[in-house]
Short mmCIF file of C-alpha atoms and ligand atoms in Angstrom, two decimals:
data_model
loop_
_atom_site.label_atom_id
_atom_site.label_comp_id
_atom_site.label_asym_id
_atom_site.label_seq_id
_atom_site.Cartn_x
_atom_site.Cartn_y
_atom_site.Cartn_z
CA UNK F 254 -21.49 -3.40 27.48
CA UNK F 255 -19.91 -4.50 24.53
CA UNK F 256 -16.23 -3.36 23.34
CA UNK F 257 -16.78 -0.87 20.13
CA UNK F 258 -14.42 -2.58 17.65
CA UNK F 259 -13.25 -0.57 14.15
CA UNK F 260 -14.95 -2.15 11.30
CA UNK F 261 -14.29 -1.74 7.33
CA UNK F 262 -17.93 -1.25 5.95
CA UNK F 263 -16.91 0.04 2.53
CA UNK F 264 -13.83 0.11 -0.38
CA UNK F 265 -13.11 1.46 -3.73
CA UNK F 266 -9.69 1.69 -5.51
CA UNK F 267 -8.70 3.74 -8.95
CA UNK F 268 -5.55 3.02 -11.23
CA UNK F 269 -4.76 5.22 -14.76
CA UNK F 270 -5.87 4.00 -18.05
CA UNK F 271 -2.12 3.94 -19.31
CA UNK F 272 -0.51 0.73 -19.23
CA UNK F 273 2.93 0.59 -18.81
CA UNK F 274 3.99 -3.12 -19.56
CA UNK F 275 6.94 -5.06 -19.62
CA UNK F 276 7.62 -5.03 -22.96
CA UNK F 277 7.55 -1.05 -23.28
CA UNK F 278 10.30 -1.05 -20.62
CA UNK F 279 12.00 -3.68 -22.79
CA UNK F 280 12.42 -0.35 -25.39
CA UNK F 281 13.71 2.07 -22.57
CA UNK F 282 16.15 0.26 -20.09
CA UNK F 283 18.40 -3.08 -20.69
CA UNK F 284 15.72 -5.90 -19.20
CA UNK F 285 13.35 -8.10 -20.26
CA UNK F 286 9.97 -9.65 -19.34
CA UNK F 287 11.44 -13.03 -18.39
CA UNK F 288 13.85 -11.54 -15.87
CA UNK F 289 11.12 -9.15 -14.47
CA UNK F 290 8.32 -12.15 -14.27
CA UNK F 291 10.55 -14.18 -12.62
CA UNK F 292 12.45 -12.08 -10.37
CA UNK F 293 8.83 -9.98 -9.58
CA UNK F 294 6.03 -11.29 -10.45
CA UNK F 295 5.47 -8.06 -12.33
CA UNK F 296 3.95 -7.59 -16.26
CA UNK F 297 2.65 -4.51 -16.06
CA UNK F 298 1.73 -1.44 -14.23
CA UNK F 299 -0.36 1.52 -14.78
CA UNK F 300 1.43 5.12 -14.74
CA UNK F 301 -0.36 8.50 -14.84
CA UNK F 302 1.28 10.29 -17.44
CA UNK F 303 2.65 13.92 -16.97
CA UNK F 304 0.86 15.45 -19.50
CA UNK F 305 -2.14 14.96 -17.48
CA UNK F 306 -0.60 17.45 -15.19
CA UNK F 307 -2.12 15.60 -12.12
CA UNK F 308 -0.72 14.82 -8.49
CA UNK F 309 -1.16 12.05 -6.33
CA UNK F 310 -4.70 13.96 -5.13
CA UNK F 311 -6.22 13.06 -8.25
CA UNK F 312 -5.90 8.89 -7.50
CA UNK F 313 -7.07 9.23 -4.20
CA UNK F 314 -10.02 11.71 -4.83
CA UNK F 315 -10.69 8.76 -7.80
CA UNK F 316 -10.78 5.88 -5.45
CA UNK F 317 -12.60 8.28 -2.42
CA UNK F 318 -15.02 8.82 -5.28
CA UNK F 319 -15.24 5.32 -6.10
CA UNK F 320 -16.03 4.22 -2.38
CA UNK F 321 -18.89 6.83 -2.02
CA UNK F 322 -20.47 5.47 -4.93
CA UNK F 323 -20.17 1.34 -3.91
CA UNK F 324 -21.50 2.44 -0.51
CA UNK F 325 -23.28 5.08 -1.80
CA UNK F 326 -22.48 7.48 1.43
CA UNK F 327 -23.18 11.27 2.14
CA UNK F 328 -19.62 12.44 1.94
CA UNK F 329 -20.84 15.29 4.16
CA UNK F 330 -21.23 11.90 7.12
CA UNK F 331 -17.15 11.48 7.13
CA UNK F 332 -15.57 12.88 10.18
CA UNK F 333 -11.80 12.45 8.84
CA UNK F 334 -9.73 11.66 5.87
CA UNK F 335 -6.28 10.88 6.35
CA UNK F 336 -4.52 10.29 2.98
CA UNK F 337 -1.12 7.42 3.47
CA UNK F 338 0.98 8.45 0.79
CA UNK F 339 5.07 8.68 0.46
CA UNK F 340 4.27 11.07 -2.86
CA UNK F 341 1.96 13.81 -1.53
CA UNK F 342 1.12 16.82 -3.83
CA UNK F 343 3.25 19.03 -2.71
CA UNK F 344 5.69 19.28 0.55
CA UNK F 345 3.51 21.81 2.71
CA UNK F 346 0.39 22.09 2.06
CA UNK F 347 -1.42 18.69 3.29
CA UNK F 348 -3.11 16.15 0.71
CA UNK F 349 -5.70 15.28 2.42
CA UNK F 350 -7.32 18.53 3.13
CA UNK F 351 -7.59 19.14 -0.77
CA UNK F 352 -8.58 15.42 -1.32
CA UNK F 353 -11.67 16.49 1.43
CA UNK F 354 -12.66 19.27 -0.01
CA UNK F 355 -12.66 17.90 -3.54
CA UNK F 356 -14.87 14.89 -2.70
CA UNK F 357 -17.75 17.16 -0.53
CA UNK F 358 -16.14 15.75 3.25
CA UNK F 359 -16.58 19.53 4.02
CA UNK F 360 -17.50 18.81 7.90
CA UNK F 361 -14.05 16.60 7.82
CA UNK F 362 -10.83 17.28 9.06
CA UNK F 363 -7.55 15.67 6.99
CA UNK F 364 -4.41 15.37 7.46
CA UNK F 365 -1.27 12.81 5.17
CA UNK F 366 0.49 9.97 7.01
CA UNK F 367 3.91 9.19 6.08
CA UNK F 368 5.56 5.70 6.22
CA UNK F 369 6.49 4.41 2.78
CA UNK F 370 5.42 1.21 1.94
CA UNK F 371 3.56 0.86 5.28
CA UNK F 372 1.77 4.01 5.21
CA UNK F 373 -1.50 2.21 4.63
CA UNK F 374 -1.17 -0.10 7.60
CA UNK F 375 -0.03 2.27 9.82
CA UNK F 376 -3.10 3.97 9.16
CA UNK F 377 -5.27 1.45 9.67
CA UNK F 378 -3.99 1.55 13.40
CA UNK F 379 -4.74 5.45 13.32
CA UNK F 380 -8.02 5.19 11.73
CA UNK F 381 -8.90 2.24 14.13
CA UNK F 382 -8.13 3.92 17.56
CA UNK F 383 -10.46 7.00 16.62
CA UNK F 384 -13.64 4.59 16.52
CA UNK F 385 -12.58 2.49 18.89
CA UNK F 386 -12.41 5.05 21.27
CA UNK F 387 -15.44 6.50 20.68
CA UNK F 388 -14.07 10.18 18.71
CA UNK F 389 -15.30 10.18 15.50
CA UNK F 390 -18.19 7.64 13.64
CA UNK F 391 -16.48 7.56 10.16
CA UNK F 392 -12.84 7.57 9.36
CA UNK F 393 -12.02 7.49 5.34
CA UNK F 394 -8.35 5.91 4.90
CA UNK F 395 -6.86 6.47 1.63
CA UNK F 396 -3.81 4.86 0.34
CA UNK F 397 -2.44 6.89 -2.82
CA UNK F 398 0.41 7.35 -5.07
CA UNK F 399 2.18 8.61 -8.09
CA UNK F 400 5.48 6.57 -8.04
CA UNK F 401 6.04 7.77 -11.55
CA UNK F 402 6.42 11.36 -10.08
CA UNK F 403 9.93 9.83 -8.37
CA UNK F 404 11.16 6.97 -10.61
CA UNK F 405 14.06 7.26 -13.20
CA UNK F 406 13.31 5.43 -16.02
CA UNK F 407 16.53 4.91 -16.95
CA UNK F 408 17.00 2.77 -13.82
CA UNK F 409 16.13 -0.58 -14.83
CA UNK F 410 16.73 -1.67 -10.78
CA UNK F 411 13.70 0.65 -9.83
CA UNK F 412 11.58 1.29 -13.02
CA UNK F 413 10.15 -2.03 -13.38
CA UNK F 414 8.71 -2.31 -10.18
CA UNK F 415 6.61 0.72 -9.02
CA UNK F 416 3.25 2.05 -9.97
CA UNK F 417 0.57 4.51 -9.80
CA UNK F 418 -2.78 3.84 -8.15
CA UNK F 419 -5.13 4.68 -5.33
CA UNK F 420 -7.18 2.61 -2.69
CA UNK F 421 -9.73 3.48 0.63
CA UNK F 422 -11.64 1.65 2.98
CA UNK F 423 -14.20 3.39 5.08
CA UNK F 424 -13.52 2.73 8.85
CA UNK F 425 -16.93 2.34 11.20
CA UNK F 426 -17.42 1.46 14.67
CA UNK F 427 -19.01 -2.12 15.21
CA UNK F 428 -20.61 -3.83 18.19
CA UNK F 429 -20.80 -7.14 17.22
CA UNK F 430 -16.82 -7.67 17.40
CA UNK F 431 -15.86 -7.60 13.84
CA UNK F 432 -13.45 -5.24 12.19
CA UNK F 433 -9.84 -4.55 13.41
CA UNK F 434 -8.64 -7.40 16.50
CA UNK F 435 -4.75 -6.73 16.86
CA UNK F 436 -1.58 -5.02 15.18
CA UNK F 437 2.40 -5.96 15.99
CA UNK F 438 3.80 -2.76 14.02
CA UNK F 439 7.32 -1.72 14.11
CA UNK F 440 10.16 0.46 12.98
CA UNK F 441 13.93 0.49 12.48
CA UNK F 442 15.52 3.84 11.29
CA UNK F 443 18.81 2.31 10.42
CA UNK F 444 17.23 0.81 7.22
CA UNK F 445 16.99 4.62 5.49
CA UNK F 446 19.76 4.07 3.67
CA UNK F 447 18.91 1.24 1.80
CA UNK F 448 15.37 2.43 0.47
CA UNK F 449 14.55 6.36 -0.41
CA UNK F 450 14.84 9.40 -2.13
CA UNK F 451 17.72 11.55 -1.29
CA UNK F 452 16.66 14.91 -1.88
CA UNK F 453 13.73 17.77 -2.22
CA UNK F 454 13.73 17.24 1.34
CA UNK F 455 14.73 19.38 4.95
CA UNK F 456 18.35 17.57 4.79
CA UNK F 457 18.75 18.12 1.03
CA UNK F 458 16.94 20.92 -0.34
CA UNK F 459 16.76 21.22 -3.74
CA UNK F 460 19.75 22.37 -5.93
CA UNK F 461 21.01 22.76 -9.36
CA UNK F 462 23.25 19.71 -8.28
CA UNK F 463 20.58 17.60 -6.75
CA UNK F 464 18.71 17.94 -9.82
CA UNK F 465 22.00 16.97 -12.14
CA UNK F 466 23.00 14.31 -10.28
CA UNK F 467 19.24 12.83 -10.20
CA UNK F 468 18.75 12.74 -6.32
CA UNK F 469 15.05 13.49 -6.98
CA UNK F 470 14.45 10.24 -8.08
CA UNK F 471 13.88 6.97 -5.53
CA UNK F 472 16.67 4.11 -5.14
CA UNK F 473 17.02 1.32 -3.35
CA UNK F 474 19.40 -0.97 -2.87
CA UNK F 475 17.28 -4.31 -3.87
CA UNK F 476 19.35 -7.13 -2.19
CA UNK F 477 19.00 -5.95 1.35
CA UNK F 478 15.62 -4.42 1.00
CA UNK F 479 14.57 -7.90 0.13
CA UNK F 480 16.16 -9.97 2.88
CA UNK F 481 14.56 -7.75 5.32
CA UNK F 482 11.88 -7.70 4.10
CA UNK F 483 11.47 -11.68 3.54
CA UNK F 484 12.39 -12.17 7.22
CA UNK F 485 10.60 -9.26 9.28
CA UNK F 486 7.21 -9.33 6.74
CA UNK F 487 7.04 -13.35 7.62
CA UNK F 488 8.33 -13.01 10.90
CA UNK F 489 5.29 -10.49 12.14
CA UNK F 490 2.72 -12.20 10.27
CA UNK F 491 3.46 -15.83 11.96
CA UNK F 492 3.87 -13.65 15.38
CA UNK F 493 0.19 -11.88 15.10
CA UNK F 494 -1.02 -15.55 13.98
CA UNK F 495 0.27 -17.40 17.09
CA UNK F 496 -0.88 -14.13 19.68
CA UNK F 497 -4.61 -14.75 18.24
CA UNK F 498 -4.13 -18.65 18.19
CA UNK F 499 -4.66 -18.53 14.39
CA UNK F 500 -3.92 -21.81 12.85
CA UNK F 501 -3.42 -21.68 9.03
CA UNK F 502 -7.46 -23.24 8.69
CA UNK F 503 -8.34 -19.76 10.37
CA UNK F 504 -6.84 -17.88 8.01
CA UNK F 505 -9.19 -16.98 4.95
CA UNK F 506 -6.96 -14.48 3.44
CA UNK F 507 -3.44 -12.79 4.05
CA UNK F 508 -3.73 -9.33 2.30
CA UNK F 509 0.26 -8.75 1.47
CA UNK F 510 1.86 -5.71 0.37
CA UNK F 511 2.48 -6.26 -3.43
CA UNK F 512 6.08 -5.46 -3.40
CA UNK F 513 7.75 -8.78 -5.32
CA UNK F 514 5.74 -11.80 -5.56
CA UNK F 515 8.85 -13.71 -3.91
CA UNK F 516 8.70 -12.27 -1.01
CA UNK F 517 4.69 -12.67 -0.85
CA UNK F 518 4.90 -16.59 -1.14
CA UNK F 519 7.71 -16.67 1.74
CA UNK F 520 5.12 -15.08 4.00
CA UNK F 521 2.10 -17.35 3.02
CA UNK F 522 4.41 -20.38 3.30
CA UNK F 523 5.63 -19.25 6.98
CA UNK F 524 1.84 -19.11 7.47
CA UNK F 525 1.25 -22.34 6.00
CA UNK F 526 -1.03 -21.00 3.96
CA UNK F 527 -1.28 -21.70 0.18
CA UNK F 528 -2.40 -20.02 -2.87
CA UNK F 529 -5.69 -19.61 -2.61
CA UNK F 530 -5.65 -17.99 -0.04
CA UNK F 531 -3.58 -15.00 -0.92
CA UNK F 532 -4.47 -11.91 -2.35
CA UNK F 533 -2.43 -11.11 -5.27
CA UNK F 534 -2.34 -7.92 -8.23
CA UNK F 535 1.04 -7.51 -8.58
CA UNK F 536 1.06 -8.61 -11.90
CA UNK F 537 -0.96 -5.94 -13.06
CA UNK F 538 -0.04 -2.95 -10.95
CA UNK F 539 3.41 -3.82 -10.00
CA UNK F 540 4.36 -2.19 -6.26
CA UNK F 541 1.79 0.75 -5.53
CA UNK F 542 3.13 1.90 -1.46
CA UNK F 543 0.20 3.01 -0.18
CA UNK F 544 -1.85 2.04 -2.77
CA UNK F 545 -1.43 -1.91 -2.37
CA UNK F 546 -3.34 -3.24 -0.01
CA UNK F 547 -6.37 -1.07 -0.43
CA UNK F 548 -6.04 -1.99 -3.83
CA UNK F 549 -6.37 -5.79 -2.98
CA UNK F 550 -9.57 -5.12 -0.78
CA UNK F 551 -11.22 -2.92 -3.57
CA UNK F 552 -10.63 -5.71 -6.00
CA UNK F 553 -11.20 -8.70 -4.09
CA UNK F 554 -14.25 -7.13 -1.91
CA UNK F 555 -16.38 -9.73 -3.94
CA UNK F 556 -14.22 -13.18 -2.88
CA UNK F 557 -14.33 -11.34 0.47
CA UNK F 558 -16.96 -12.80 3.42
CA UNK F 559 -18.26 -11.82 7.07
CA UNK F 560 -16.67 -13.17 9.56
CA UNK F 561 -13.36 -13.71 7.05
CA UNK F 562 -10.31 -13.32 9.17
CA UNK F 563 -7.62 -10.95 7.39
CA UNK F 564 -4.13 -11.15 8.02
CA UNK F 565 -2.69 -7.77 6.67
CA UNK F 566 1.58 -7.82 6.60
CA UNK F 567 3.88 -4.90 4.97
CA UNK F 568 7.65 -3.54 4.41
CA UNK F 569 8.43 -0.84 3.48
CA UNK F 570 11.19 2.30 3.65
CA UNK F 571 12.30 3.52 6.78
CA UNK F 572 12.32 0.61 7.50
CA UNK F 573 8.24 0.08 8.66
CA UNK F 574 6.90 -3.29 8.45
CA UNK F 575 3.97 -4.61 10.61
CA UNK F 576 0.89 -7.03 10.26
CA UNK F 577 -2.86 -6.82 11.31
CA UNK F 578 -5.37 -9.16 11.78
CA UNK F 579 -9.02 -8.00 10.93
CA UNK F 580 -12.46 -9.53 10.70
CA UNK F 581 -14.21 -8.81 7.50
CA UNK F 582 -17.82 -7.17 8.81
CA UNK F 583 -19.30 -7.49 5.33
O1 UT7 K 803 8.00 -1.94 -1.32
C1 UT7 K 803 9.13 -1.55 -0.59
C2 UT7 K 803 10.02 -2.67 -0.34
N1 UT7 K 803 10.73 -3.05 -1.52
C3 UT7 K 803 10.98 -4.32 -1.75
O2 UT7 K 803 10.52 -5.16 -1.00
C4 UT7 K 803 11.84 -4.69 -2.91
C5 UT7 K 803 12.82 -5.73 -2.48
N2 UT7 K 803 13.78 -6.14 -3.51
C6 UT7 K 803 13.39 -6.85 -4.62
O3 UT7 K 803 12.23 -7.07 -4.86
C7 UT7 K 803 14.48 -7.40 -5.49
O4 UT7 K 803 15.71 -7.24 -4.85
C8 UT7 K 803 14.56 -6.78 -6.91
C9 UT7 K 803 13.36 -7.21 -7.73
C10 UT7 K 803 14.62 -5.28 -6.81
C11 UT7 K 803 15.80 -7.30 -7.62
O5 UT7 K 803 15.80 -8.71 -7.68
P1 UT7 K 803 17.06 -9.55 -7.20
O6 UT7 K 803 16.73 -10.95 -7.43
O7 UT7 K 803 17.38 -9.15 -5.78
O8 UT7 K 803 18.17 -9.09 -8.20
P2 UT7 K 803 19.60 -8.45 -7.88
O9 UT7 K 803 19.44 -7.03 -7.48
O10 UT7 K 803 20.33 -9.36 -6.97
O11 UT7 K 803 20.25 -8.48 -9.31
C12 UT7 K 803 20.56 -9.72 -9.99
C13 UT7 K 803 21.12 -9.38 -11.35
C14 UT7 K 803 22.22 -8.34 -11.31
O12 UT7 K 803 23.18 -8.69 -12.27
P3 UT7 K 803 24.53 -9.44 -11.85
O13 UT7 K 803 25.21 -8.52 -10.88
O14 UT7 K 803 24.09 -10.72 -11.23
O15 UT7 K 803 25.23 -9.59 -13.16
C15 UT7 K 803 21.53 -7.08 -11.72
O16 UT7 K 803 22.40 -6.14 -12.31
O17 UT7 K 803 20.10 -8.85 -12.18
C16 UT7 K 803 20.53 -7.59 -12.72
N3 UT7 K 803 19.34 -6.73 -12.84
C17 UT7 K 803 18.52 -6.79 -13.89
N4 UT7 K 803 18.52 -7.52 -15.02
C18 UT7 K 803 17.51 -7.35 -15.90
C19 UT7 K 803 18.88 -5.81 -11.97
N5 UT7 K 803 17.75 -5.25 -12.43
C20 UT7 K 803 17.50 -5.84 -13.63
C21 UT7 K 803 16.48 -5.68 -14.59
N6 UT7 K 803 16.53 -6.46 -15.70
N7 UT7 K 803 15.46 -4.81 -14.43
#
């Protein structure tokens, strides 16, 4: 009998009209496009404003939506939606049980999954082991978020980098050995201080004084984010390569997070890989979390081949960083 692998059969991705470019931030914080294109990659990124009065729901039910519509699925068919997001709604009540509801997965369970920039990989590995071990038939994976709910724009070391937008990929089983093939995923809770948001949560409620002294808002301390995440985003990808005796010829694609295009081109040129063969949108969406790599697949799905091997690689807060190799089953 044949091993049930997890297959993506279908993506769709959603990003605000408003566009938030470099120049605009130019008029707000002491920077300019030439420092931001070179140091980032970055020209502009899209932002849901706050009159709109939306949450990070609204992206992901927009990019669920979209998927439904490429694939053109019974919503009703999906078995579970789990919504990878480090900006949920609200603090309680889950995401992803709203998110179902609102896009007709009424015969679905939901629940969010937490892990900053990595949230979306992670749950790839979560989505995966339900098919592959036989639990549920459809698995809808949404990467979502509204970084514009957390930044200070008067922080020009944060501000220019994040954006809003939302991505899925529909997770199926498949017998003919294409979809997910192995993950190297890891964790190290000593980098929290370097990347986060101090308060609004259990160890810092909410106070007057949180609010005054802008703790709401993320941070990070850029320099050391970076180094790790040079090394350990290179390091895994080359690692999940030589496990799977990839040479660089087998790879058709390496599907980075879209945090700073520096750090992108180190892990393509560990891989030997060049150019071509990377999927990029940074320059247009700047760093989405959750949102990035679905992003990439949604926009790309037309470059994208059967049989395509994907090598997936992340870093974000916590820290969380991993990589995943994939065959593309469409
Ligand atoms: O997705 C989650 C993971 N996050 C990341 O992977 C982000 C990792 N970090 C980075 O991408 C980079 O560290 C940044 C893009 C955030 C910063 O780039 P950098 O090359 O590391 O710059 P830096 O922080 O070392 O700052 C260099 C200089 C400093 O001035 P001095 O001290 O050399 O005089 C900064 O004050 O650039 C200054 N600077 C800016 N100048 C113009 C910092 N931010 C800006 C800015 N515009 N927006």
């Amino acid at each position: 009998m044949s091993k049930t692998t997890a297959a993506i059969t279908a993506v769709g991705g959603y990003v605000p009209n408003f566009v938030l470019t470099n120049k605009m931030l130019e008029d707000m914080v002491e920077t300019n496009d030439e420092w931001i294109v070179s140091r980032t990659g970055i020209k502009e990124r899209r932002v849901l404003k706050p009159e709109e009065g939306q949450g990070t729901s609204y992206l992901a039910i927009k990019a669920a939506e979209d998927l439904i519509k490429r694939k053109n699925i019974d919503p009703k068919e999906i078995d579970l939606v789990i919504v990878a997001t480090a900006t949920p709604d609200s603090m309680v009540a889950s995401t992803a049980a709203f998110v179902a509801s609102k896009i007709g997965a009424v015969d679905a369970y939901a629940y969010d999954l937490l892990a900053a920039c990595s949230s979306f990989l992670f749950g790839m590995s979560t989505a995966a082991s339900y098919i592959e071990s036989g639990r549920y038939k459809k698995v809808l994976l949404i990467g979502a978020d509204k970084m514009s709910s957390i930044i200070d724009y008067t922080d020009r070391t944060t501000c220019i980098i994040f954006g809003d937008g939302a991505g899925a990929a529909l997770f199926e089983p498949n017998e003919d050995g294409f979809g997910l093939q192995d993950e190297y995923l890891r964790a190290d809770g000593s980098g929290r201080q370097y990347l986060g948001m101090d308060a609004g949560g259990s160890l810092m409620p909410a106070t007057e004084e949180t609010v005054k002294n802008r703790k709401h808002f993320i941070y990070q301390d850029g320099r050391t984010v970076f180094k790790f995440a040079v090394s350990n985003m290179a390091d895994v990808a080359e690692k999940i390569m030589k496990r799977n005796d990839l040479e660089h010829t087998d790879v058709s694609w390496l599907v980075p997070h879209q945090a700073n295009k520096r750090i992108i081109d180190a892990t393509a040129n560990r891989m030997g890989l060049d150019n071509s063969k990377v999927l990029m949108n940074i320059e247009k969406y700047g760093n989405t979390t959750s949102a990035t790599l679905p992003l990439l697949l949604s926009d790309f799905e037309s470059k994208l081949k059967k049989g395509d091997n994907l090598v997936f690689a992340a870093f974000g807060g916590g820290f969380t960083w991993g990589s995943i190799y994939l065959k593309w089953a469409y």
